[in-house]
Short mmCIF file of C-alpha atoms in Angstrom, two decimals:
data_model
loop_
_atom_site.label_atom_id
_atom_site.label_comp_id
_atom_site.label_asym_id
_atom_site.label_seq_id
_atom_site.Cartn_x
_atom_site.Cartn_y
_atom_site.Cartn_z
CA MET A 185 106.78 97.01 72.38
CA ALA A 186 103.61 96.24 74.35
CA PHE A 187 104.20 94.52 77.69
CA GLU A 188 103.96 90.72 77.65
CA PRO A 189 104.19 88.72 80.84
CA ARG A 190 106.67 85.82 80.70
CA GLU A 191 103.99 83.35 81.64
CA PRO A 192 100.26 83.60 81.27
CA GLN A 193 98.74 85.28 84.32
CA LYS A 194 95.47 84.16 85.81
CA GLU A 195 93.12 86.72 87.26
CA LEU A 196 92.87 86.49 91.04
CA LYS A 197 89.36 86.66 92.46
CA TYR A 198 89.05 87.34 96.16
CA GLN A 199 85.73 85.51 96.27
CA ASP A 200 87.52 82.31 95.28
CA LEU A 201 90.54 82.83 97.55
CA ARG A 202 89.11 84.39 100.67
CA ILE A 203 89.56 82.68 104.02
CA TYR A 204 87.41 84.93 106.24
CA SER A 205 83.77 85.97 105.92
CA ASP A 206 82.69 89.62 106.06
CA GLN A 207 81.41 89.05 109.61
CA GLU A 208 84.79 87.71 110.67
CA LEU A 209 86.62 90.63 109.09
CA LYS A 210 84.45 93.23 110.80
CA ASN A 211 84.13 91.51 114.14
CA TYR A 212 84.39 94.38 116.64
CA THR A 213 82.77 97.76 117.20
CA GLU A 214 84.54 101.06 117.87
CA GLU A 215 82.94 101.00 121.31
CA GLU A 216 84.55 97.62 122.03
CA LEU A 217 87.89 98.95 120.84
CA LYS A 218 87.65 101.91 123.22
CA ASN A 219 87.15 99.58 126.19
CA PHE A 220 89.69 96.97 125.03
CA LYS A 221 92.80 96.49 127.17
CA ILE A 222 95.64 94.25 126.02
CA LYS A 223 97.02 91.71 128.48
CA HIS A 224 100.24 93.67 129.18
CA LYS A 225 100.48 97.11 130.74
CA THR A 226 102.00 99.45 128.10
CA PRO A 227 102.03 103.04 129.37
CA MET A 228 104.97 104.10 127.19
CA CYS A 229 103.57 102.55 124.04
CA ASP A 230 100.24 104.25 124.80
CA GLU A 231 101.98 107.63 124.67
CA LEU A 232 102.63 106.95 121.00
CA GLU A 233 98.90 106.96 120.30
CA LYS A 234 98.64 110.61 121.32
CA GLY A 235 98.89 113.44 118.80
CA PRO A 236 97.35 113.95 115.41
CA TRP A 237 99.38 111.40 113.47
CA PRO A 238 98.58 107.76 112.76
CA SER A 239 100.04 105.32 115.25
CA PHE A 240 101.29 101.78 114.79
CA VAL A 241 100.37 101.18 118.45
CA ALA A 242 96.71 102.00 117.75
CA ASP A 243 96.81 99.77 114.64
CA THR A 244 98.38 96.90 116.58
CA LYS A 245 95.71 97.15 119.27
CA ARG A 246 92.99 96.99 116.62
CA GLU A 247 94.61 93.83 115.28
CA ALA A 248 94.90 92.40 118.80
CA LEU A 249 91.17 92.86 119.39
CA HIS A 250 90.29 91.52 115.94
CA ARG A 251 92.33 88.36 116.55
CA LYS A 252 90.98 87.92 120.05
CA LYS A 253 87.48 87.80 118.64
CA LEU A 254 88.34 85.30 115.90
CA SER A 255 87.94 81.72 117.02
CA GLY A 256 91.16 79.72 117.59
CA ASP A 257 90.68 77.31 114.70
CA ARG A 258 90.63 80.28 112.31
CA LEU A 259 94.23 81.22 113.13
CA MET A 260 97.44 79.23 112.72
CA VAL A 261 99.49 81.61 114.89
CA ASN A 262 98.47 82.46 118.45
CA SER A 263 95.69 85.01 118.69
CA ASP A 264 97.56 87.15 121.25
CA VAL A 265 100.65 87.62 119.07
CA ALA A 266 99.98 91.36 118.66
CA GLU A 267 99.54 91.74 122.44
CA ASP A 268 102.87 90.03 123.18
CA LEU A 269 104.53 92.18 120.56
CA LEU A 270 103.41 95.38 122.32
CA GLY A 271 104.32 93.85 125.69
CA GLN A 272 107.88 93.15 124.58
CA LEU A 273 108.21 96.58 122.95
CA GLU A 274 107.14 98.22 126.23
CA ARG A 275 109.79 96.18 128.05
CA SER A 276 112.42 97.23 125.51
CA PHE A 277 111.50 100.89 126.06
CA LYS A 278 111.84 100.34 129.80
CA ASP A 279 115.14 98.46 129.57
CA GLY A 280 116.58 100.65 126.86
CA GLU A 281 117.64 97.59 124.85
CA THR A 282 116.12 95.25 122.34
CA HIS A 283 114.75 91.82 123.21
CA TRP A 284 114.88 90.48 119.68
CA LYS A 285 117.38 87.88 118.58
CA HIS A 286 118.04 88.45 114.94
CA GLY A 287 118.87 85.96 112.21
CA GLY A 288 119.22 82.23 111.98
CA ILE A 289 118.75 79.21 109.79
CA VAL A 290 115.21 79.85 108.71
CA GLY A 291 114.18 80.11 105.14
CA VAL A 292 112.12 78.36 102.57
CA PHE A 293 113.48 75.47 100.58
CA GLY A 294 116.06 76.52 97.98
CA TYR A 295 115.93 80.20 98.84
CA GLY A 296 118.66 82.07 100.69
CA GLY A 297 116.62 85.24 101.03
CA GLY A 298 113.13 86.54 101.57
CA VAL A 299 112.81 85.24 105.13
CA ILE A 300 114.47 86.90 108.09
CA GLY A 301 114.58 84.85 111.29
CA ARG A 302 113.57 86.66 114.42
CA TYR A 303 113.13 85.33 117.92
CA SER A 304 112.22 86.80 121.29
CA ASP A 305 114.89 86.42 123.99
CA SER A 306 112.13 86.33 126.58
CA PRO A 307 109.81 83.59 125.28
CA GLU A 308 108.53 82.73 128.77
CA GLU A 309 107.03 86.17 129.16
CA TYR A 310 105.98 86.61 125.55
CA PRO A 311 105.35 83.06 124.27
CA SER A 312 103.37 84.06 121.20
CA ILE A 313 106.33 85.93 119.69
CA ALA A 314 108.94 83.25 120.57
CA HIS A 315 109.22 82.91 116.76
CA PHE A 316 108.41 86.09 114.91
CA HIS A 317 109.95 85.70 111.47
CA THR A 318 109.69 88.35 108.77
CA LEU A 319 108.88 87.59 105.14
CA ARG A 320 109.64 89.96 102.29
CA VAL A 321 107.20 89.74 99.43
CA ASN A 322 108.31 91.06 96.03
CA GLN A 323 105.94 93.94 95.28
CA PRO A 324 104.43 94.21 91.78
CA ALA A 325 106.11 96.79 89.55
CA SER A 326 105.22 100.31 90.73
CA LYS A 327 103.13 98.72 93.49
CA PHE A 328 100.09 98.32 91.26
CA TYR A 329 97.62 96.03 93.01
CA SER A 330 94.08 95.01 92.52
CA SER A 331 91.98 95.05 95.68
CA ASP A 332 91.33 91.32 95.07
CA TYR A 333 95.06 90.70 95.34
CA LEU A 334 95.50 92.85 98.45
CA ARG A 335 92.55 91.26 100.23
CA SER A 336 93.81 87.80 99.38
CA ILE A 337 97.29 88.34 100.79
CA CYS A 338 95.82 90.02 103.89
CA ASP A 339 93.63 86.96 104.51
CA LEU A 340 96.57 84.61 104.00
CA TRP A 341 98.71 86.56 106.46
CA GLU A 342 95.93 86.79 109.04
CA TYR A 343 95.52 83.01 108.86
CA ARG A 344 99.17 81.92 108.75
CA GLY A 345 100.93 84.92 110.35
CA SER A 346 100.44 87.68 112.84
CA GLY A 347 98.21 89.74 110.53
CA LEU A 348 100.68 92.64 110.95
CA MET A 349 102.41 93.96 107.85
CA ASN A 350 104.32 96.94 106.51
CA LEU A 351 103.30 98.45 103.21
CA HIS A 352 106.09 98.88 102.22
CA GLY A 353 109.65 98.35 103.43
CA SER A 354 112.22 100.87 102.27
CA THR A 355 113.25 98.62 99.35
CA GLY A 356 109.62 98.45 98.33
CA ASP A 357 108.63 94.94 99.41
CA ILE A 358 105.45 94.10 101.25
CA ILE A 359 106.73 93.06 104.67
CA PHE A 360 104.93 90.31 106.55
CA LEU A 361 105.81 90.74 110.23
CA GLY A 362 105.84 87.71 112.45
CA THR A 363 105.14 84.06 111.90
CA THR A 364 106.40 80.73 113.18
CA THR A 365 108.92 78.46 111.47
CA GLU A 366 106.34 75.80 110.61
CA GLN A 367 104.18 78.33 108.74
CA LEU A 368 106.97 79.44 106.39
CA GLU A 369 106.67 76.67 103.79
CA PRO A 370 102.83 76.75 103.63
CA ILE A 371 102.92 80.54 103.17
CA PHE A 372 105.58 80.20 100.46
CA TYR A 373 103.47 77.56 98.69
CA GLU A 374 100.31 79.65 98.83
CA LEU A 375 102.11 82.75 97.63
CA GLY A 376 103.88 80.98 94.76
CA HIS A 377 101.31 78.50 93.56
CA VAL A 378 98.04 80.26 94.30
CA LEU A 379 98.75 83.99 94.35
CA GLN A 380 101.55 83.88 91.70
CA GLN A 381 103.67 85.90 94.02
CA ASP A 382 107.41 85.56 94.71
CA LEU A 383 109.36 86.44 97.81
CA GLY A 384 111.68 89.44 97.70
CA GLY A 385 115.39 89.70 98.38
CA SER A 386 117.21 89.87 101.68
CA GLY A 387 120.71 89.12 102.86
CA SER A 388 123.69 89.13 100.49
CA ASN A 389 121.43 89.00 97.48
CA LEU A 390 120.18 91.19 94.72
CA ARG A 391 117.40 92.96 96.60
CA THR A 392 113.90 93.33 95.23
CA PRO A 393 114.22 95.68 92.24
CA SER A 394 111.94 98.67 92.51
CA CYS A 395 110.60 101.19 90.02
CA CYS A 396 108.62 104.39 89.91
CA ILE A 397 105.13 104.54 88.43
CA GLY A 398 106.69 105.10 85.01
CA ARG A 399 104.72 105.26 81.80
CA ALA A 400 101.73 103.70 83.49
CA ARG A 401 100.67 107.13 84.69
CA CYS A 402 103.51 109.61 84.25
CA GLU A 403 104.09 111.59 81.09
CA TRP A 404 107.69 112.41 82.11
CA SER A 405 108.91 108.85 82.15
CA CYS A 406 111.79 108.63 79.68
CA TYR A 407 111.68 104.81 79.46
CA ASP A 408 109.38 102.01 80.52
CA THR A 409 110.50 101.57 84.10
CA GLN A 410 108.01 98.78 84.79
CA ALA A 411 109.10 96.71 81.81
CA MET A 412 112.77 97.05 82.68
CA CYS A 413 112.19 96.29 86.36
CA TYR A 414 110.14 93.20 85.40
CA GLU A 415 112.69 91.93 82.91
CA LEU A 416 115.70 92.35 85.18
CA THR A 417 113.82 90.85 88.15
CA HIS A 418 113.12 87.72 86.11
CA TYR A 419 116.52 87.60 84.43
CA TYR A 420 118.40 87.79 87.73
CA GLN A 421 116.22 85.35 89.70
CA ASP A 422 119.22 83.35 90.80
CA GLU A 423 120.96 86.43 92.21
CA LEU A 424 117.71 87.44 93.95
CA HIS A 425 117.20 84.16 95.75
CA ARG A 426 120.59 82.49 96.12
CA PRO A 427 123.15 84.67 97.83
CA ALA A 428 126.72 84.84 96.61
CA PHE A 429 127.46 88.56 96.83
CA PRO A 430 129.71 90.24 99.39
CA TYR A 431 126.66 92.17 100.61
CA LYS A 432 123.34 93.55 99.40
CA PHE A 433 122.91 95.00 95.89
CA LYS A 434 120.02 97.18 94.80
CA PHE A 435 118.62 98.16 91.42
CA LYS A 436 116.17 101.02 91.26
CA PHE A 437 114.48 102.44 88.21
CA ASP A 438 113.41 106.09 88.00
CA GLY A 439 111.62 107.26 84.86
CA CYS A 440 112.94 110.81 85.06
CA PRO A 441 115.36 112.87 87.15
CA ASN A 442 112.63 113.66 89.70
CA CYS A 443 113.78 110.30 91.08
CA CYS A 444 110.55 109.23 92.80
CA VAL A 445 112.08 105.96 94.06
CA ALA A 446 115.21 107.82 95.17
CA SER A 447 117.49 105.58 93.15
CA ILE A 448 120.25 108.17 93.27
CA ALA A 449 120.37 107.90 97.06
CA ARG A 450 119.69 104.23 97.71
CA ALA A 451 120.58 101.98 94.81
CA ASP A 452 123.96 100.41 94.06
CA MET A 453 122.92 100.71 90.43
CA SER A 454 120.50 103.53 89.65
CA PHE A 455 118.72 103.86 86.33
CA ILE A 456 117.41 107.39 85.84
CA GLY A 457 115.46 108.38 82.75
CA THR A 458 116.85 111.29 80.78
CA TRP A 459 116.91 112.81 77.28
CA ARG A 460 119.72 113.92 74.99
CA ASP A 461 117.87 116.39 72.77
CA ASN A 462 116.16 119.59 73.93
CA ILE A 463 113.39 120.28 76.43
CA ARG A 464 110.20 120.60 74.40
CA ILE A 465 108.66 124.06 74.81
CA ASP A 466 105.08 125.13 74.09
CA GLN A 467 105.46 128.93 73.95
CA ASP A 468 101.67 129.50 74.05
CA ALA A 469 101.49 127.57 77.31
CA VAL A 470 104.46 129.54 78.71
CA LYS A 471 102.46 132.68 77.95
CA ALA A 472 99.40 131.23 79.66
CA TYR A 473 101.46 130.53 82.81
CA VAL A 474 102.90 134.05 82.76
CA GLU A 475 99.44 135.56 82.39
CA GLY A 476 98.02 133.40 85.18
CA ASP A 477 95.72 131.31 82.99
CA ILE A 478 97.33 128.05 84.08
CA ALA A 479 98.17 127.36 87.74
CA PRO A 480 101.90 126.65 88.26
CA ASN A 481 103.07 123.35 89.78
CA ALA A 482 99.93 121.75 88.33
CA GLY A 483 97.90 123.43 91.06
CA ALA A 484 99.99 122.11 93.96
CA HIS A 485 100.78 124.44 96.90
CA ALA A 486 97.35 126.05 96.29
CA GLY A 487 96.44 126.09 99.99
CA LYS A 488 98.05 129.52 100.37
CA ASP A 489 98.05 132.67 98.23
CA TRP A 490 101.59 132.92 96.88
CA GLY A 491 100.75 135.95 94.69
CA LYS A 492 100.94 136.18 90.93
CA PHE A 493 103.20 133.66 89.21
CA ASP A 494 106.57 135.24 88.46
CA ILE A 495 108.47 133.22 85.86
CA GLN A 496 111.70 135.14 86.49
CA LYS A 497 111.66 134.57 90.22
CA GLU A 498 110.11 131.11 90.32
CA VAL A 499 111.72 129.47 87.34
CA ILE A 500 114.55 131.34 85.59
CA ASP A 501 116.38 132.53 88.71
CA LEU A 502 116.11 129.08 90.29
CA CYS A 503 117.72 127.26 87.36
CA PRO A 504 120.94 125.81 88.86
CA THR A 505 122.96 126.38 85.71
CA ARG A 506 121.31 129.68 84.74
CA CYS A 507 120.58 128.38 81.27
CA MET A 508 117.16 130.00 80.83
CA TRP A 509 116.03 133.49 79.88
CA MET A 510 113.08 135.37 78.36
CA GLU A 511 113.47 136.93 74.92
CA ASP A 512 110.62 138.79 73.19
CA GLY A 513 108.09 137.14 75.48
CA LYS A 514 109.50 133.68 74.71
CA LEU A 515 111.24 131.32 77.07
CA MET A 516 114.69 130.36 75.83
CA ILE A 517 116.83 127.46 77.08
CA ASP A 518 120.51 126.77 76.39
CA ASP A 519 119.98 123.03 76.52
CA LYS A 520 123.61 121.99 76.48
CA GLU A 521 123.95 123.59 79.93
CA CYS A 522 120.86 121.88 81.35
CA THR A 523 121.63 119.43 84.18
CA ARG A 524 118.15 117.83 84.13
CA CYS A 525 117.14 119.22 87.54
CA MET A 526 113.48 119.09 86.39
CA HIS A 527 112.52 122.27 88.31
CA CYS A 528 111.23 124.22 85.30
CA ILE A 529 109.34 121.18 84.01
CA ASN A 530 107.79 120.57 87.42
CA VAL A 531 106.62 124.19 87.72
CA MET A 532 105.24 124.47 84.17
CA PRO A 533 104.29 120.94 83.10
CA ARG A 534 101.98 122.10 80.32
CA ALA A 535 104.63 124.33 78.78
CA LEU A 536 107.75 122.23 79.17
CA ARG A 537 108.35 118.54 78.59
CA PRO A 538 111.44 116.33 78.55
CA GLY A 539 112.97 115.88 75.10
CA ALA A 540 111.85 113.16 72.71
CA ASP A 541 115.18 111.30 72.31
CA THR A 542 115.06 109.47 75.63
CA GLY A 543 117.01 106.79 77.45
CA VAL A 544 118.69 106.32 80.85
CA SER A 545 121.61 107.61 82.83
CA ILE A 546 123.26 104.84 84.84
CA LEU A 547 124.79 105.64 88.22
CA PHE A 548 126.62 103.38 90.64
CA GLY A 549 127.36 103.10 94.32
CA ALA A 550 124.69 104.81 96.45
CA LYS A 551 123.91 103.60 99.92
CA ALA A 552 121.88 104.94 102.78
CA PRO A 553 123.63 103.85 105.97
CA ILE A 554 122.37 104.93 109.35
CA LEU A 555 125.72 105.65 110.94
CA GLU A 556 127.87 107.39 108.33
CA GLY A 557 125.36 109.36 106.31
CA ALA A 558 124.13 108.91 102.79
CA GLN A 559 126.41 108.33 99.85
CA MET A 560 124.91 109.37 96.54
CA SER A 561 125.53 107.35 93.42
CA LEU A 562 128.12 108.27 90.80
CA LEU A 563 127.01 109.20 87.30
CA THR A 564 128.95 106.76 85.18
CA ILE A 565 127.02 106.33 81.95
CA PRO A 566 125.44 109.66 81.04
CA PHE A 567 123.14 108.28 78.36
CA MET A 568 122.11 104.93 77.02
CA LYS A 569 119.17 103.75 74.94
CA VAL A 570 117.23 100.98 76.68
CA GLU A 571 114.86 98.60 75.02
CA HIS A 572 113.66 95.08 75.62
CA PRO A 573 115.51 92.71 76.15
CA TYR A 574 118.02 95.19 77.66
CA ASP A 575 121.10 93.21 76.61
CA ASN A 576 123.28 96.34 76.78
CA VAL A 577 122.24 96.88 80.41
CA LYS A 578 122.78 93.22 81.36
CA ALA A 579 126.33 93.36 79.93
CA ILE A 580 127.10 96.31 82.22
CA VAL A 581 125.55 94.62 85.24
CA ASP A 582 127.59 91.45 84.69
CA LYS A 583 130.85 93.39 84.32
CA CYS A 584 130.24 95.29 87.51
CA TRP A 585 129.23 92.19 89.50
CA ASP A 586 132.26 90.21 88.31
CA TRP A 587 134.54 92.92 89.73
CA TRP A 588 132.61 93.40 92.98
CA MET A 589 132.34 89.65 93.63
CA GLU A 590 136.06 89.27 93.00
CA GLU A 591 137.36 92.29 94.91
CA GLY A 592 134.64 93.26 97.37
CA LYS A 593 135.29 92.52 101.02
CA ASN A 594 132.61 90.84 103.10
CA ARG A 595 129.88 93.38 103.85
CA GLU A 596 131.33 95.94 101.44
CA ARG A 597 128.86 97.73 99.19
CA LEU A 598 129.80 98.58 95.60
CA GLY A 599 130.03 102.30 96.48
CA GLU A 600 132.57 101.55 99.19
CA LEU A 601 134.59 99.37 96.81
CA ILE A 602 134.64 102.22 94.27
CA GLN A 603 135.84 104.57 97.01
CA ARG A 604 138.53 102.11 98.11
CA TYR A 605 139.91 101.57 94.62
CA GLY A 606 139.13 104.99 93.15
CA VAL A 607 136.94 105.96 90.21
CA PRO A 608 139.69 105.52 87.55
CA LYS A 609 139.98 101.81 88.46
CA PHE A 610 136.21 101.44 88.29
CA LEU A 611 136.13 103.06 84.85
CA GLU A 612 138.90 100.74 83.69
CA ILE A 613 136.87 97.71 84.84
CA MET A 614 133.75 99.06 83.15
CA GLU A 615 135.80 99.90 80.05
CA LEU A 616 134.55 103.46 79.98
CA PRO A 617 136.50 106.63 79.15
CA PRO A 618 136.47 109.42 81.77
CA MET A 619 133.86 112.04 80.95
CA PRO A 620 133.10 115.49 82.41
CA GLN A 621 129.68 114.22 83.53
CA MET A 622 131.42 111.86 85.98
CA VAL A 623 133.08 114.70 87.87
CA ARG A 624 131.01 115.72 90.87
CA GLU A 625 131.66 119.43 90.37
CA PRO A 626 132.99 119.81 86.82
CA ARG A 627 132.83 123.58 86.93
CA SER A 628 135.04 123.86 90.03
CA ASN A 629 137.05 120.62 89.96
CA PRO A 630 137.88 119.33 86.50
CA TYR A 631 140.88 117.33 87.78
CA ILE A 632 141.49 113.96 86.17
CA PHE A 633 144.43 111.62 86.79
CA TRP A 634 145.75 110.74 83.39
CA LYS A 635 147.75 107.63 82.71
CA GLU A 636 150.81 107.91 80.53
CA GLU A 637 149.29 105.73 77.83
CA ASP A 638 146.24 108.02 77.65
CA VAL A 639 148.33 111.11 76.81
CA PRO A 640 149.64 111.57 73.23
CA GLY A 641 153.42 111.45 73.44
CA GLY A 642 153.38 110.17 77.01
CA PHE A 643 154.85 112.08 79.94
CA THR A 644 158.33 112.50 78.44
CA ARG A 645 158.82 115.81 76.73
CA SER A 646 161.59 118.27 76.19
CA ILE A 647 161.44 121.12 78.68
CA ASP A 648 163.54 123.20 76.27
CA ASP A 649 160.92 122.79 73.62
CA TYR A 650 158.30 123.90 76.13
CA ARG A 651 160.38 126.92 77.20
CA LYS A 652 160.62 128.07 73.60
CA ARG A 653 156.94 128.73 73.77
CA HIS A 654 156.52 129.63 77.46
CA LYS A 655 159.06 132.02 79.02
CA ARG A 656 159.82 131.71 82.74
CA MET B 241 130.64 69.90 89.66
CA GLU B 242 131.26 66.92 91.97
CA ASP B 243 134.86 68.08 92.53
CA ILE B 244 133.68 71.54 93.54
CA LYS B 245 131.04 70.09 95.85
CA LYS B 246 133.71 67.99 97.52
CA ALA B 247 136.00 71.01 97.97
CA ILE B 248 133.11 72.98 99.46
CA LEU B 249 132.20 70.19 101.88
CA ASP B 250 135.84 69.74 102.89
CA PHE B 251 136.00 73.42 103.74
CA ALA B 252 132.60 73.44 105.48
CA GLU B 253 133.57 70.49 107.66
CA THR B 254 136.94 71.80 108.71
CA SER B 255 136.58 75.61 108.77
CA LYS B 256 137.18 77.24 112.15
CA LYS B 257 133.90 79.07 111.97
CA THR B 258 130.69 77.11 111.54
CA LYS B 259 129.11 79.86 109.44
CA PHE B 260 131.12 81.42 106.64
CA TYR B 261 130.78 83.99 103.88
CA PHE B 262 130.56 82.96 100.23
CA ASN B 263 133.87 84.79 99.68
CA ASP B 264 135.70 82.62 102.17
CA MET B 265 134.23 79.46 100.69
CA GLU B 266 135.24 80.67 97.23
CA LYS B 267 138.82 81.30 98.33
CA ALA B 268 139.05 77.84 99.87
CA VAL B 269 137.77 76.18 96.69
CA LYS B 270 140.10 78.25 94.51
CA LYS B 271 143.07 77.03 96.55
CA VAL B 272 142.28 73.52 95.36
CA MET B 273 140.96 74.48 91.93
CA PRO B 274 142.52 77.82 90.95
CA ASP B 275 140.80 78.16 87.56
CA ILE B 276 137.28 77.70 88.77
CA LYS B 277 134.82 80.60 88.30
CA ALA B 278 132.80 82.05 91.18
CA ARG B 279 129.60 81.31 89.32
CA GLU B 280 130.46 77.59 89.19
CA ILE B 281 131.11 77.57 92.92
CA LYS B 282 127.78 79.23 93.49
CA LYS B 283 126.01 76.61 91.38
CA ALA B 284 127.66 73.82 93.39
CA ALA B 285 126.78 75.52 96.69
CA THR B 286 123.15 75.88 95.58
CA ALA B 287 123.08 72.18 94.66
CA LEU B 288 124.44 71.33 98.10
CA VAL B 289 121.73 73.45 99.72
CA ASN B 290 119.11 71.62 97.65
CA GLU B 291 120.63 68.31 98.72
CA GLU B 292 120.31 69.58 102.31
CA LYS B 293 124.00 69.28 103.01
CA LEU B 294 124.59 73.04 103.32
CA VAL B 295 122.26 75.59 104.90
CA PHE B 296 121.85 79.33 104.49
CA PHE B 297 122.28 81.44 107.59
CA SER B 298 120.81 84.91 107.25
CA THR B 299 120.91 87.88 109.60
CA GLY B 300 118.55 89.75 107.32
CA SER B 301 121.26 92.01 105.97
CA THR B 302 123.97 89.46 105.25
CA THR B 303 123.81 85.79 104.30
CA MET B 304 126.31 83.10 105.20
CA TYR B 305 126.58 79.41 104.47
CA GLY B 306 126.95 76.63 107.02
CA MET B 307 127.19 72.88 107.13
CA LYS B 308 123.89 71.30 108.08
CA GLY B 309 124.18 69.89 111.60
CA ARG B 310 127.34 71.82 112.45
CA GLY B 311 127.28 74.78 114.89
CA GLN B 312 123.87 76.32 115.28
CA THR B 313 121.50 73.58 114.26
CA GLU B 314 118.15 74.48 115.75
CA ASP B 315 115.91 77.33 114.76
CA HIS B 316 117.64 79.51 117.34
#
């Protein structure tokens, strides 16, 4: 089905929405920047400008100069906000501790997420960052923007915020860094009513769902990641904006097992595109790769001479389940052994393609904590067809949330709850039978705890009967 | 809905902590109304936020509810 937005979308034109003129946007020279000194001494921050890599310190100084040269009535937040930010950061480096106070009762009306209160604990020294609240802006699916849209939000944030932003936070949102409490509602109004743009999730909410580029540009995408992300974002608006969960919950949508949005590592519920038939093989193209007519890896890694392409060494021997071999000059695959690692398809994209009977695998319980190390998600539903309006997916989501909201402790992620109760309990809740695909290492650990009612005849049996067939 | 709102406000006014998790609010309401569903409690809490009787308190990673005017009342 072709994509249809839920409501008619108007086209945004920067010329109609812009706040600043071209002269105001380009209001300093590189020479001026070289001679510019911010009002605080920041020797340690300055160190971060050295080296070949881009530096947020250099970017912040650019912004500081740009704001200094804009006249005061063209900014709703103090012009030296970027200078105070660097000043406080320098002091934090010196003191070895943060000077931010985190959290509070700030938000926009009716929303419990999207705004994160932040305050300086040294407002006398750094008055322009006394309030420095963060806003999360729900990124468009796959982060597809028009330059009109990007310019418009940049102008809005320059005018009503610090002008500093992250593109993007690790959940995918556009992060607006630093504004005052009184600017929150006007920004929310402008975003919602003029730019048709919602805030993202924060706190004990469904976090902003995020998807890979999907069928928009990628031939491997096994389902329409953008359509599914869009539908579930709209369907679960209440969960996104009004918190009632024990903690955060993330959906991520990957079109294929290459997992470009890392759903397997970071989402409480990961949707990963897969296929249940066979990898499609073009034997002529395999031959062309072997003979060197087509560059492997679609021409990537071409900066160095890696020698002639060796299909045995670079593809067949690297298959994790050893399910590939050459026979009479043809590449053969034992597809039932394939674990969808994608390596062969990545190396020879013109010869190999995912199968044609496609859907998703659904995994639960990943999290990426800083202290305890990553927890990958658990493959729970090996294959499911997904199509608009995704009712089968919504039924699974609701079942899982009901359990987590009932049993989850405060600040306990779904993955931790599954660990606490055990996978068999989770499967019982989800009404799923145990399957080999759920076992982390099925080839070395096929152990399953059976319940008596699952075993024909139960656990009572005659040992004499057994001994008739099996001598001691 | 009005009964749930009342139970929530009773809890919010008397709870030891001025900011509380949804879970704790849910438990308190269920003590008075055992058959009530979490989703109903959430709807009532949202209505109370819209009526400006409850407020959200967010650290960025976790969100709590609080009674407007009780405990931390200013921006910081």
